[in-house]
Coordinates of C-alpha atoms in Angstrom, one line a residue:
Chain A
X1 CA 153.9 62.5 146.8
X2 CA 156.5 64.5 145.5
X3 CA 159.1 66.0 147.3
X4 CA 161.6 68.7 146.4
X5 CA 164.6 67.2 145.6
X6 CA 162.7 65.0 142.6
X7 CA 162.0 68.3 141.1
X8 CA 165.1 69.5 141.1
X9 CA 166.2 66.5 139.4
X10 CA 163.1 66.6 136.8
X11 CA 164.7 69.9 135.8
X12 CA 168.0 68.1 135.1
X13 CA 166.6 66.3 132.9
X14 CA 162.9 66.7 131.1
X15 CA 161.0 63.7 130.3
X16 CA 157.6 65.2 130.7
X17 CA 155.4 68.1 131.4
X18 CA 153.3 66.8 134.1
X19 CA 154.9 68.8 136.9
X20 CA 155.6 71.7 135.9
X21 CA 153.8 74.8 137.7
X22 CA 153.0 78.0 136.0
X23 CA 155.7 79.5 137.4
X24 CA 158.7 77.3 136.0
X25 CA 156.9 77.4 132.3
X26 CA 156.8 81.6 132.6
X27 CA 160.5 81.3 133.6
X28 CA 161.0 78.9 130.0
X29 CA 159.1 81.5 128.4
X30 CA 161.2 84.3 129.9
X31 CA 164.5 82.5 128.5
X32 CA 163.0 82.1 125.1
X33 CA 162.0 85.3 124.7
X34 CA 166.2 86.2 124.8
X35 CA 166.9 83.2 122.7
X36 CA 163.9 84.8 119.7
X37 CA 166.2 87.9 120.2
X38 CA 169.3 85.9 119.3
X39 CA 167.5 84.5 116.2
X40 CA 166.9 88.0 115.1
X41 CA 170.3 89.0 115.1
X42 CA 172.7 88.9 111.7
X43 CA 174.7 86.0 113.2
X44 CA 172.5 83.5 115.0
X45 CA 175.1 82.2 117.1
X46 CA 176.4 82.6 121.2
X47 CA 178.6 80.9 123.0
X48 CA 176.6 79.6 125.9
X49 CA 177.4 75.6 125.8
X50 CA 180.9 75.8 123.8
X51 CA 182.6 72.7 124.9
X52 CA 179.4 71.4 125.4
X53 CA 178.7 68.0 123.7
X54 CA 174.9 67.5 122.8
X55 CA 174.1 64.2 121.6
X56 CA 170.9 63.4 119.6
X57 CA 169.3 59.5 120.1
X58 CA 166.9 58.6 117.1
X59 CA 165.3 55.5 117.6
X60 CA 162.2 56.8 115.3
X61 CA 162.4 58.9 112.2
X62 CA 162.1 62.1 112.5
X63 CA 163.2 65.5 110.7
X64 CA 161.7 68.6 112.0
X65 CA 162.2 67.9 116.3
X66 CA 166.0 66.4 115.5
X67 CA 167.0 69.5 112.9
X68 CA 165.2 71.7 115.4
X69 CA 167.7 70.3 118.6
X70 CA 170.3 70.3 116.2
X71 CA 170.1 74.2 115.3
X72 CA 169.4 75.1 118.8
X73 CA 172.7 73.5 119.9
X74 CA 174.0 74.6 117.9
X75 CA 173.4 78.2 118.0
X76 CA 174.4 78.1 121.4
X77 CA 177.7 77.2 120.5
X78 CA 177.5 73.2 121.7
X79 CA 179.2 70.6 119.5
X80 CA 176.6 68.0 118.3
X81 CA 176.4 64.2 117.3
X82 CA 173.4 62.4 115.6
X83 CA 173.1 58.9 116.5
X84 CA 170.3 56.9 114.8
X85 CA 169.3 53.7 115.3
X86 CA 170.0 52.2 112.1
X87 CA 173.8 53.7 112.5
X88 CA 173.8 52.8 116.3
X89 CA 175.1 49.8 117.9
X90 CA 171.5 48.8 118.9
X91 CA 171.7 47.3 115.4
X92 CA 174.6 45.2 116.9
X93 CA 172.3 44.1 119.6
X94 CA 173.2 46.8 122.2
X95 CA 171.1 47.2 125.1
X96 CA 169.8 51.0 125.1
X97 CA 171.0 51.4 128.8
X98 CA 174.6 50.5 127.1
X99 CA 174.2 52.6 124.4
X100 CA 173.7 55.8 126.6
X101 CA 176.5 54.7 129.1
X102 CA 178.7 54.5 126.2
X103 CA 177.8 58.0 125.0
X104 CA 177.9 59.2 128.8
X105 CA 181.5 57.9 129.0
X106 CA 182.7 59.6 125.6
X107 CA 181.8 63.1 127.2
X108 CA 178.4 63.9 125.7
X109 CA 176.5 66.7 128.4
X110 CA 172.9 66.3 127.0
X111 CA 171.1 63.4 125.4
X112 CA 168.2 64.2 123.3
X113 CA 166.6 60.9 123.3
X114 CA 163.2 59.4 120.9
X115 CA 162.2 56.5 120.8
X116 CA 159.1 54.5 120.1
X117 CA 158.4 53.3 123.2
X118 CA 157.1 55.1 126.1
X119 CA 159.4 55.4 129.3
X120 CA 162.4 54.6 127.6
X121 CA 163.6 58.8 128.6
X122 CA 162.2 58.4 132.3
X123 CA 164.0 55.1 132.7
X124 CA 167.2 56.5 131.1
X125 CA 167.0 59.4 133.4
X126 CA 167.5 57.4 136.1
X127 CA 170.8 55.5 134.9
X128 CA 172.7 57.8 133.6
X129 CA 173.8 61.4 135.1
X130 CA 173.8 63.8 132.6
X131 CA 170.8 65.1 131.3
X132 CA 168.1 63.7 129.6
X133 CA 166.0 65.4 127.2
X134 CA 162.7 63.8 125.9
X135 CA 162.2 64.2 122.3
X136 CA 159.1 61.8 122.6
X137 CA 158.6 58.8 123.3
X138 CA 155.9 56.4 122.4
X139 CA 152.7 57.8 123.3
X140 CA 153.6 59.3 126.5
X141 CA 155.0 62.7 125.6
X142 CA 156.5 65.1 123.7
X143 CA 157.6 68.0 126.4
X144 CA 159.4 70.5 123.7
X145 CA 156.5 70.5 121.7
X146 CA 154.5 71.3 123.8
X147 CA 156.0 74.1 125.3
X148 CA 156.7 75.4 121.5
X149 CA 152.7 75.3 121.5
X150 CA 152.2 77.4 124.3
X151 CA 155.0 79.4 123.2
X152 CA 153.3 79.8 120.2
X153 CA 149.6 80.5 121.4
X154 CA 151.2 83.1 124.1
X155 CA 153.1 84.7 121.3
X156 CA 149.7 85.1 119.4
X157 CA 147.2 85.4 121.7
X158 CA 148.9 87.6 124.8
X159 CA 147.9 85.0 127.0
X160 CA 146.9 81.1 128.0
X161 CA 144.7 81.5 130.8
X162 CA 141.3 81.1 130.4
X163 CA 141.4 80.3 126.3
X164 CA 139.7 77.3 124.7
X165 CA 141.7 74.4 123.4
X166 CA 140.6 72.0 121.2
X167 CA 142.9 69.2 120.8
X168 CA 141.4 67.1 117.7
X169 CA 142.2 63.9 116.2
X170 CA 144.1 61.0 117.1
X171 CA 144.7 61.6 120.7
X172 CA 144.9 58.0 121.9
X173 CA 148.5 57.5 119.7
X174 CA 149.4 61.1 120.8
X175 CA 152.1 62.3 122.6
X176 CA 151.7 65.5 122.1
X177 CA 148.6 66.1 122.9
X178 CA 149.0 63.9 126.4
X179 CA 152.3 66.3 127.0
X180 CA 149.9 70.1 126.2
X181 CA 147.3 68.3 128.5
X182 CA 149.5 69.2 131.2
X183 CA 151.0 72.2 129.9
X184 CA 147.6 73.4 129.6
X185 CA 145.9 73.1 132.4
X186 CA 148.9 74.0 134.5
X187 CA 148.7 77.5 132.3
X188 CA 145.0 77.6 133.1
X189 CA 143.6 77.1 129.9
X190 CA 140.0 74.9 129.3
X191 CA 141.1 71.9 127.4
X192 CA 138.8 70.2 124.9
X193 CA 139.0 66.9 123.4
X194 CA 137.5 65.6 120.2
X195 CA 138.2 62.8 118.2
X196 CA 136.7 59.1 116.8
X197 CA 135.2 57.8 120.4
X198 CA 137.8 54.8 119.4
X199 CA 140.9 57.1 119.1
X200 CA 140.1 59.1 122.7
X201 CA 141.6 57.0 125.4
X202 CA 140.0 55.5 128.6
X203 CA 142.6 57.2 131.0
X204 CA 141.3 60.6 129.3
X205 CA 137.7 60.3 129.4
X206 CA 137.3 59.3 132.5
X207 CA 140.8 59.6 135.2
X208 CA 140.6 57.9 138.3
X209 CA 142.7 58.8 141.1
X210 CA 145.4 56.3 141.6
X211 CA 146.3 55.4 145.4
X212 CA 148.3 58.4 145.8
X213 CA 145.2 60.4 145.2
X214 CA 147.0 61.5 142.6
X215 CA 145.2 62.0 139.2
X216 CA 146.6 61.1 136.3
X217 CA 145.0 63.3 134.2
X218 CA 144.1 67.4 134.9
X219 CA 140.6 68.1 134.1
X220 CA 139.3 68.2 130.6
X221 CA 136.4 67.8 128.2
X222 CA 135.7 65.8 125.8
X223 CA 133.5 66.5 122.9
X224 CA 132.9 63.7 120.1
X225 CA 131.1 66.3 117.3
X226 CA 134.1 68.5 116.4
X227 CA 131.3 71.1 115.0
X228 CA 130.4 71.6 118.7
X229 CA 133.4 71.3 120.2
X230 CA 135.0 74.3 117.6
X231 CA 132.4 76.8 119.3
X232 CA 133.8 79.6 120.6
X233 CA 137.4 77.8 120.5
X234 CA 140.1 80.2 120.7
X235 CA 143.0 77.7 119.7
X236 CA 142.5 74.6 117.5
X237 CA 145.4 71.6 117.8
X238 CA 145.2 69.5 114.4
X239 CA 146.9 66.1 115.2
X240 CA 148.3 64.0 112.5
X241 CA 146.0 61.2 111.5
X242 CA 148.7 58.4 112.5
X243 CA 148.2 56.1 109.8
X244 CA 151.1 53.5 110.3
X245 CA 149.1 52.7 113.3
X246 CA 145.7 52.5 112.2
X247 CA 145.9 48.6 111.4
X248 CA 143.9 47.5 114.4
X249 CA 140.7 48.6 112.9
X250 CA 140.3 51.8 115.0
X251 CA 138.7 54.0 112.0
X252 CA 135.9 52.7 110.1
X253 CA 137.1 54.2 107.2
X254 CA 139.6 57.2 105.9
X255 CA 136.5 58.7 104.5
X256 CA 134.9 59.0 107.0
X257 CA 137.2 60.4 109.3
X258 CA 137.7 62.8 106.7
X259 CA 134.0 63.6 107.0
X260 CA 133.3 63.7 110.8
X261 CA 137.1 65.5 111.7
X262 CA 138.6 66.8 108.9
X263 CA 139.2 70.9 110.0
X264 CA 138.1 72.7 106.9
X265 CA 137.1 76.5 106.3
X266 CA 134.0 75.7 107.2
X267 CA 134.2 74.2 110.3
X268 CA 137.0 76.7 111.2
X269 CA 134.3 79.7 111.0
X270 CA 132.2 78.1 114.1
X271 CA 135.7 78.7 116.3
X272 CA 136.5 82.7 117.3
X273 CA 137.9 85.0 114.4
X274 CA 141.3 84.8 115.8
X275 CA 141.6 81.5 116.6
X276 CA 144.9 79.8 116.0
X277 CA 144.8 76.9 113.7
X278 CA 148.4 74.3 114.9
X279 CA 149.6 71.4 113.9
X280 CA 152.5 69.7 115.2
X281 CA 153.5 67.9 111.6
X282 CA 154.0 66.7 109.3
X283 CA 150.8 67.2 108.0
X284 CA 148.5 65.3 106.0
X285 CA 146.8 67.9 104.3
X286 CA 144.0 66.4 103.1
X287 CA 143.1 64.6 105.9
X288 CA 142.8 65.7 109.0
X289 CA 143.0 69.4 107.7
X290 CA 142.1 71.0 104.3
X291 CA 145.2 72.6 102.7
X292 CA 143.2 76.3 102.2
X293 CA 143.1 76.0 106.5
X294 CA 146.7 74.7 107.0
X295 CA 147.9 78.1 104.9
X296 CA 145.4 80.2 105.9
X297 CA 145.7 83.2 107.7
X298 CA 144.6 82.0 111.0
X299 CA 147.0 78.8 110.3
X300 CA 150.4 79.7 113.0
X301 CA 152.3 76.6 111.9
X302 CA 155.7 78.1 110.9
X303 CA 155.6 79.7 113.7
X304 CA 155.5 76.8 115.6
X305 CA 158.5 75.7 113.6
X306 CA 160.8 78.7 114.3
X307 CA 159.4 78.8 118.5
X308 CA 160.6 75.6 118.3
X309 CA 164.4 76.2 117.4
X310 CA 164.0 79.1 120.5
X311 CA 162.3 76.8 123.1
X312 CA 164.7 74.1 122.6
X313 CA 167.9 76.3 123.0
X314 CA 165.8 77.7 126.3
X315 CA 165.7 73.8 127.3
X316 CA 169.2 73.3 126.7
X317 CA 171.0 76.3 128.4
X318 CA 168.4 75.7 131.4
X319 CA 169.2 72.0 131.6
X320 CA 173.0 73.2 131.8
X321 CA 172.9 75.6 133.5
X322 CA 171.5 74.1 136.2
X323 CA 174.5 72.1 136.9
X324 CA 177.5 72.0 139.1
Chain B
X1 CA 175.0 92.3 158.2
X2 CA 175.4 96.1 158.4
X3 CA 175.3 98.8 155.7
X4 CA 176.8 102.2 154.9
X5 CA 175.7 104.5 152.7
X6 CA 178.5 105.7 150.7
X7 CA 176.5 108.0 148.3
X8 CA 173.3 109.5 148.6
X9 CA 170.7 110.8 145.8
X10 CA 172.7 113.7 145.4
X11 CA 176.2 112.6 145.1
X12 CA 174.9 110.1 142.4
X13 CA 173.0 113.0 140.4
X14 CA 176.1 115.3 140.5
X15 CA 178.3 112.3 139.2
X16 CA 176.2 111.5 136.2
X17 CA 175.9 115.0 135.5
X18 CA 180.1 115.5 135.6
X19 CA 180.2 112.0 133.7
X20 CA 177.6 113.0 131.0
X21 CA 179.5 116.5 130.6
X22 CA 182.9 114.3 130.3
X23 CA 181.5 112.1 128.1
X24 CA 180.5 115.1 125.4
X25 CA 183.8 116.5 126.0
X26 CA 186.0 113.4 125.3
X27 CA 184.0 112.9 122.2
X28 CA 184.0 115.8 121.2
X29 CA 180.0 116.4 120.5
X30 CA 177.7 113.3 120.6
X31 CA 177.8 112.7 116.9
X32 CA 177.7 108.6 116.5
X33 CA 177.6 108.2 120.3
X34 CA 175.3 105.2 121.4
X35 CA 174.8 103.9 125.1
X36 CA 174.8 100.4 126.0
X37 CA 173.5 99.2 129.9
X38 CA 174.1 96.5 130.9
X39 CA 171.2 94.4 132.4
X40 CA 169.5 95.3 135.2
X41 CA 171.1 98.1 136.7
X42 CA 173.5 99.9 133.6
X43 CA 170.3 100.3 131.6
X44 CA 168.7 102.9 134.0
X45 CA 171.9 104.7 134.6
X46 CA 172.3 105.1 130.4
X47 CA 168.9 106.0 130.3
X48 CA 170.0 108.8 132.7
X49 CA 172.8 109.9 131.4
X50 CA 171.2 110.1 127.4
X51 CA 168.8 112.1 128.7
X52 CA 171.2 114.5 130.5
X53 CA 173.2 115.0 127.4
X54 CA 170.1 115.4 125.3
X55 CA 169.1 118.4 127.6
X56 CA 172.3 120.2 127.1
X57 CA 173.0 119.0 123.9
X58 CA 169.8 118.9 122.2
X59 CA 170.6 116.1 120.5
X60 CA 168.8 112.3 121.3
X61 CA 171.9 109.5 122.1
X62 CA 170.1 106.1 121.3
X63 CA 170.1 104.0 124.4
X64 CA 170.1 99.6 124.2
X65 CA 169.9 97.4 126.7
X66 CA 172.5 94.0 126.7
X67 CA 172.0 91.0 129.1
X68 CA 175.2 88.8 129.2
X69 CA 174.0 85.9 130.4
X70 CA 174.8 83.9 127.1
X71 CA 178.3 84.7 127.4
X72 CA 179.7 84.5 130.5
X73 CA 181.9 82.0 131.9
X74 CA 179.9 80.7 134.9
X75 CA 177.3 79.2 133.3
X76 CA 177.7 76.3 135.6
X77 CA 177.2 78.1 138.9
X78 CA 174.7 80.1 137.9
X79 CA 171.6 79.8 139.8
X80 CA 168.6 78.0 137.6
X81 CA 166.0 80.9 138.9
X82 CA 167.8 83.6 137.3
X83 CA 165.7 85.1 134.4
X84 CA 167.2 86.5 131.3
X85 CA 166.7 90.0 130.4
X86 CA 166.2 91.8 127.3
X87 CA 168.6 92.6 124.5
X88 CA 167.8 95.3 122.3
X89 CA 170.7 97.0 120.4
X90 CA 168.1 99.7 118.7
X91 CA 170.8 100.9 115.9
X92 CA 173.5 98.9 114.0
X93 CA 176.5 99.5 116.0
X94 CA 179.4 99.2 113.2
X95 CA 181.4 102.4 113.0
X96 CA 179.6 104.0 116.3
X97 CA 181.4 105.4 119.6
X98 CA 179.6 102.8 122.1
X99 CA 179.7 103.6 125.6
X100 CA 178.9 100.3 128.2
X101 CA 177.0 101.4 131.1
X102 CA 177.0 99.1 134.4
X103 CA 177.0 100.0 137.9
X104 CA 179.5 98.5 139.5
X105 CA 183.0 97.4 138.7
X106 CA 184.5 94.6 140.1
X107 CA 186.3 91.4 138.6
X108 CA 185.6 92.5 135.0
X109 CA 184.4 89.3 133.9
X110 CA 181.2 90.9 133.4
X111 CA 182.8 93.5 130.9
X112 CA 184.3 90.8 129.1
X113 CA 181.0 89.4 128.8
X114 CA 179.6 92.4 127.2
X115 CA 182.8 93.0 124.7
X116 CA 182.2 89.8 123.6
X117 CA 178.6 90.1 123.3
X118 CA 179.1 93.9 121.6
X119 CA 181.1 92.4 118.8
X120 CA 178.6 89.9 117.9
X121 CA 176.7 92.6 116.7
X122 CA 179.4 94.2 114.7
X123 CA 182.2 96.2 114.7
X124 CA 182.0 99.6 116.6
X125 CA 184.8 102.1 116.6
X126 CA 185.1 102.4 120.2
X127 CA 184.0 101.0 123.3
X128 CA 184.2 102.9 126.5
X129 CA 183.4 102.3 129.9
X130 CA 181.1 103.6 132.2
X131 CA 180.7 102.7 135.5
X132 CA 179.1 104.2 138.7
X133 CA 181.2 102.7 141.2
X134 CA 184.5 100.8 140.6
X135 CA 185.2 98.8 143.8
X136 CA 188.5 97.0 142.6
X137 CA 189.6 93.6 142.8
X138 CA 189.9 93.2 139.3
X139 CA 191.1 89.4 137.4
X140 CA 191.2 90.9 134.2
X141 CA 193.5 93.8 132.3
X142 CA 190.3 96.0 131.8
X143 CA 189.6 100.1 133.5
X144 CA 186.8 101.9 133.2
X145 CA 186.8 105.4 131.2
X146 CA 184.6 107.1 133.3
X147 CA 184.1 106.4 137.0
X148 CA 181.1 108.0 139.3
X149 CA 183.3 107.2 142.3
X150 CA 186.3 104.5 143.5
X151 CA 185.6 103.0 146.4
X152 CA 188.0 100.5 147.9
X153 CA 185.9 97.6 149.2
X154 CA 187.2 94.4 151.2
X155 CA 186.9 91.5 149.1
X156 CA 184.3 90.0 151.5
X157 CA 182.3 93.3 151.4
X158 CA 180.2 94.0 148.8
X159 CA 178.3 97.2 147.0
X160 CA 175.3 97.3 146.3
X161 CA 173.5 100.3 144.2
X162 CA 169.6 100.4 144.4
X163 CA 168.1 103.1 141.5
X164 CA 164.4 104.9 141.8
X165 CA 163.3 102.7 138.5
X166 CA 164.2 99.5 140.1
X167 CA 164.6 99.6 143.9
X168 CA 162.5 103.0 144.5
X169 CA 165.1 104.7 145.7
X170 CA 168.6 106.4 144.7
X171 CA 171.4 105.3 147.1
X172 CA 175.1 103.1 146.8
X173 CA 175.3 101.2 149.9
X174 CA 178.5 98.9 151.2
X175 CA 177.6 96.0 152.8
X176 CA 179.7 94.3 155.6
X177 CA 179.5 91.7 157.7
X178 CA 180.8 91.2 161.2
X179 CA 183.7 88.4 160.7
X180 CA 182.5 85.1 162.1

């Protein structure tokens, strides 16, 4: 069960999105809102965190989410450092609990920490005392991606609750898709699953309560024929076809994934006119979506590119905030 | 916890009214005048006090709204539940008369907040100050240019002004508390 003081220290740091109510994402979306406003102005720039240290951990490549921290501390006026791992002493043979007390004792405030495999944020939140930020981790979650999502589908759409989500692709390697699970559902929107039966993963299609009661998994559907599962969809989530991990004979062949999931025009006209297309990239256009549907006019991708800069300063100022 | 009401819906009419009139006069005209109120309480009192000048002027004053929560200095004590408000600075503000609406001034860390925030968005030709109540105690060299009423508060008092668009009614009420 969990009590109130472990929330308040889940909003210290943010590893994951699986408890957090409607209320506490209205109140993120209520701080980004300000920070879109701050984006619009000539000079993008406040000074919220100055003398703030924000410290960005790579342990996996990445562009767009590290950039994306990287302009939303620094809009807010925090100084930055990128660590990666080929840089850090992890090379050296470092442990990453040393790493991150290291960084803890040369001043840094925030940690924005990926890494490939899952728990490493939720362990490190519980060693060190400054805040944690999860930047995904393995395939547990992404949280500021998903909230960039529902950002991005509020922005659009006026509203979650209620709409038709279809998450499709590789869900079992995804992160992002397990972290706007949660987001989701808490929001009240009907989540729908669709992917290769080989790439959905047991804990999804069927949860079972663990001793706690507690399930580990909301509610969802799951719908193998992505024609079907497309009806009367309001959002579609494309997920990048994660070929580096596609060695353990998952897919049959590229082909035909390409045949059975591939979002094209086509498909696309089953969902609602509005629908949102979204991809959380980079994308493989070509494979799991046709490049006339990526840049099409339903497609909202930059947008989820620029929400993103906006949501993350939101995460930031919140996490600091909060302190003292 | 007791209250007083130190000025009713009248009195707080009859100082924006005086204010708006001194405001015209000490700009000679509203030419390049824009009002600024400060989140959550300034904005309605701008509002007010445009609309009293357009009546007798005939001409509109824009009005924006500023929230300063990105630039004050508290950021540390400041309580995680508290929602940002909108900015909006409807005109570009370089070579304009700005006048900064709030409701009540106290420390004037909050108006240094604002400047701060007001020159971000470029360089006006003036800013003056507008407040409805000025309760003293000030920790910084700053006075407002227009004052609805001074009224000299304890430091363990406190003011607070409700306003028909947020609090359903017009009032400015002391607080006080019987020393424990």
């Amino acid at each position: 069960m969990r009590t109130n003081s472990l929330i308040k220290m889940e909003r210290h740091h943010i590893i994951d999105l699986d408890d957090f109510s409607q209320e506490e994402i209205a109140l993120i979306f209520a701080t980004t809102d300000a920070m879109k406003e701050i984006l619009s102005r000539e000079i993008r720039r406040v000074p919220t965190l100055r003398g703030k240290t924000i410290v960005t951990l790579f342990y996996e490549p990445s562009t767009r989410t590290r950039v994306s921290f990287e302009l939303a501390a620094k809009n807010l006026g925090a100084d930055v450092v990128n660590v990666t791992s080929s840089t850090a002493s992890v090379a050296k043979g470092e442990s990453i609990i040393d790493t991150m007390r290291t960084l803890e004792a040369l001043g840094a405030d925030v940690i924005v920490i990926r890494h490939f495999q899952s728990g490493v944020p939720c362990l490190m939140a519980q060693h060190l005392q400054i805040s944690v930020i999860n930047a995904g981790d393995g395939c547990h979650a992404h949280p500021s991606q998903a909230l960039l999502d529902l950002y991005t589908i509020r922005e659009k759409l006026g509203h979650i609750e209620g709409l038709k989500v279809v998450i499709v692709g590789d869900i079992l390697h995804s992160r992002v898709a397990r972290s706007n699970i949660w987001g989701l559902s808490a929001m009240g929107a009907q989540v729908v699953l669709c992917g290769p039966p080989t790439l959905i993963p047991q804990e999804l299609r069927r949860p079972q309560p663990l001793k706690g009661g507690e399930c580990p998994f909301p509610p969802l559907t799951i719908q193998e024929n992505l024609d079907r599962a497309l009806e009367e969809a309001d959002v579609v989530m494309v997920l990048r076809l994660q070929k580096e991990r596609q060695e353990g004979g998952l897919l049959p062949s590229l082909r035909e994934y390409i045949q059975l999931y591939q979002l094209n025009s086509a498909r696309l006209s089953r969902a609602h006119l509005h629908a949102l297309v979204m991809h959380p990239g980079p994308m493989n256009e070509g494979i799991e979506i046709t490049p006339e549907v990526a840049h099409g006019p339903q497609s909202v991708v930059e947008d989820q590119v620029t929400n993103g800069v906006a949501v993350r300063m939101a995460l930031l100022y919140m996490v600091t905030g909060g302190k003292g | 916890m007791s209250e007083k009401i130190i000025m009713s819906e009248t009195e707080i009419k009859r100082a924006l009214t005086r204010i708006a009139h001194e405001i015209v006069e000490r700009n000679k005209g509203c030419e390049d005048l824009v009002f600024v109120g400060m989140q959550t309480r300034g904005l309605p009192l701008a509002q007010r006090l445009a609309a009293q000048i357009e009546a007798f002027e005939a001409v509109p004053v824009p009005v924006g709204s500023l929230d300063i929560s990105f630039y004050r200095d508290d950021l540390a004590s400041l309580d995680l539940r508290h929602i940002v408000q909108r900015t909006d600075i409807p005109v570009h503000i370089s070579g304009k008369r700005l006048v900064l609406v709030d409701d009540v001034l106290f420390t004037g860390r909050s108006i240094r907040a604002a400047l701060d925030a007001l020159i971000d968005f470029g360089r006006p030709r003036d800013i003056q100050l507008m407040v409805l109540v000025d309760r003293g105690h000030r920790q910084l060299p700053i006075r407002a240019d227009y004052v609805g009423k001074n009224i000299p508060t304890s430091i363990q008092e406190d003011i607070q002004v409700r306003l028909k668009e947020i609090d359903g009614r017009d009032e400015v009420a002391l607080i006080f508390g019987e020393q424990t």
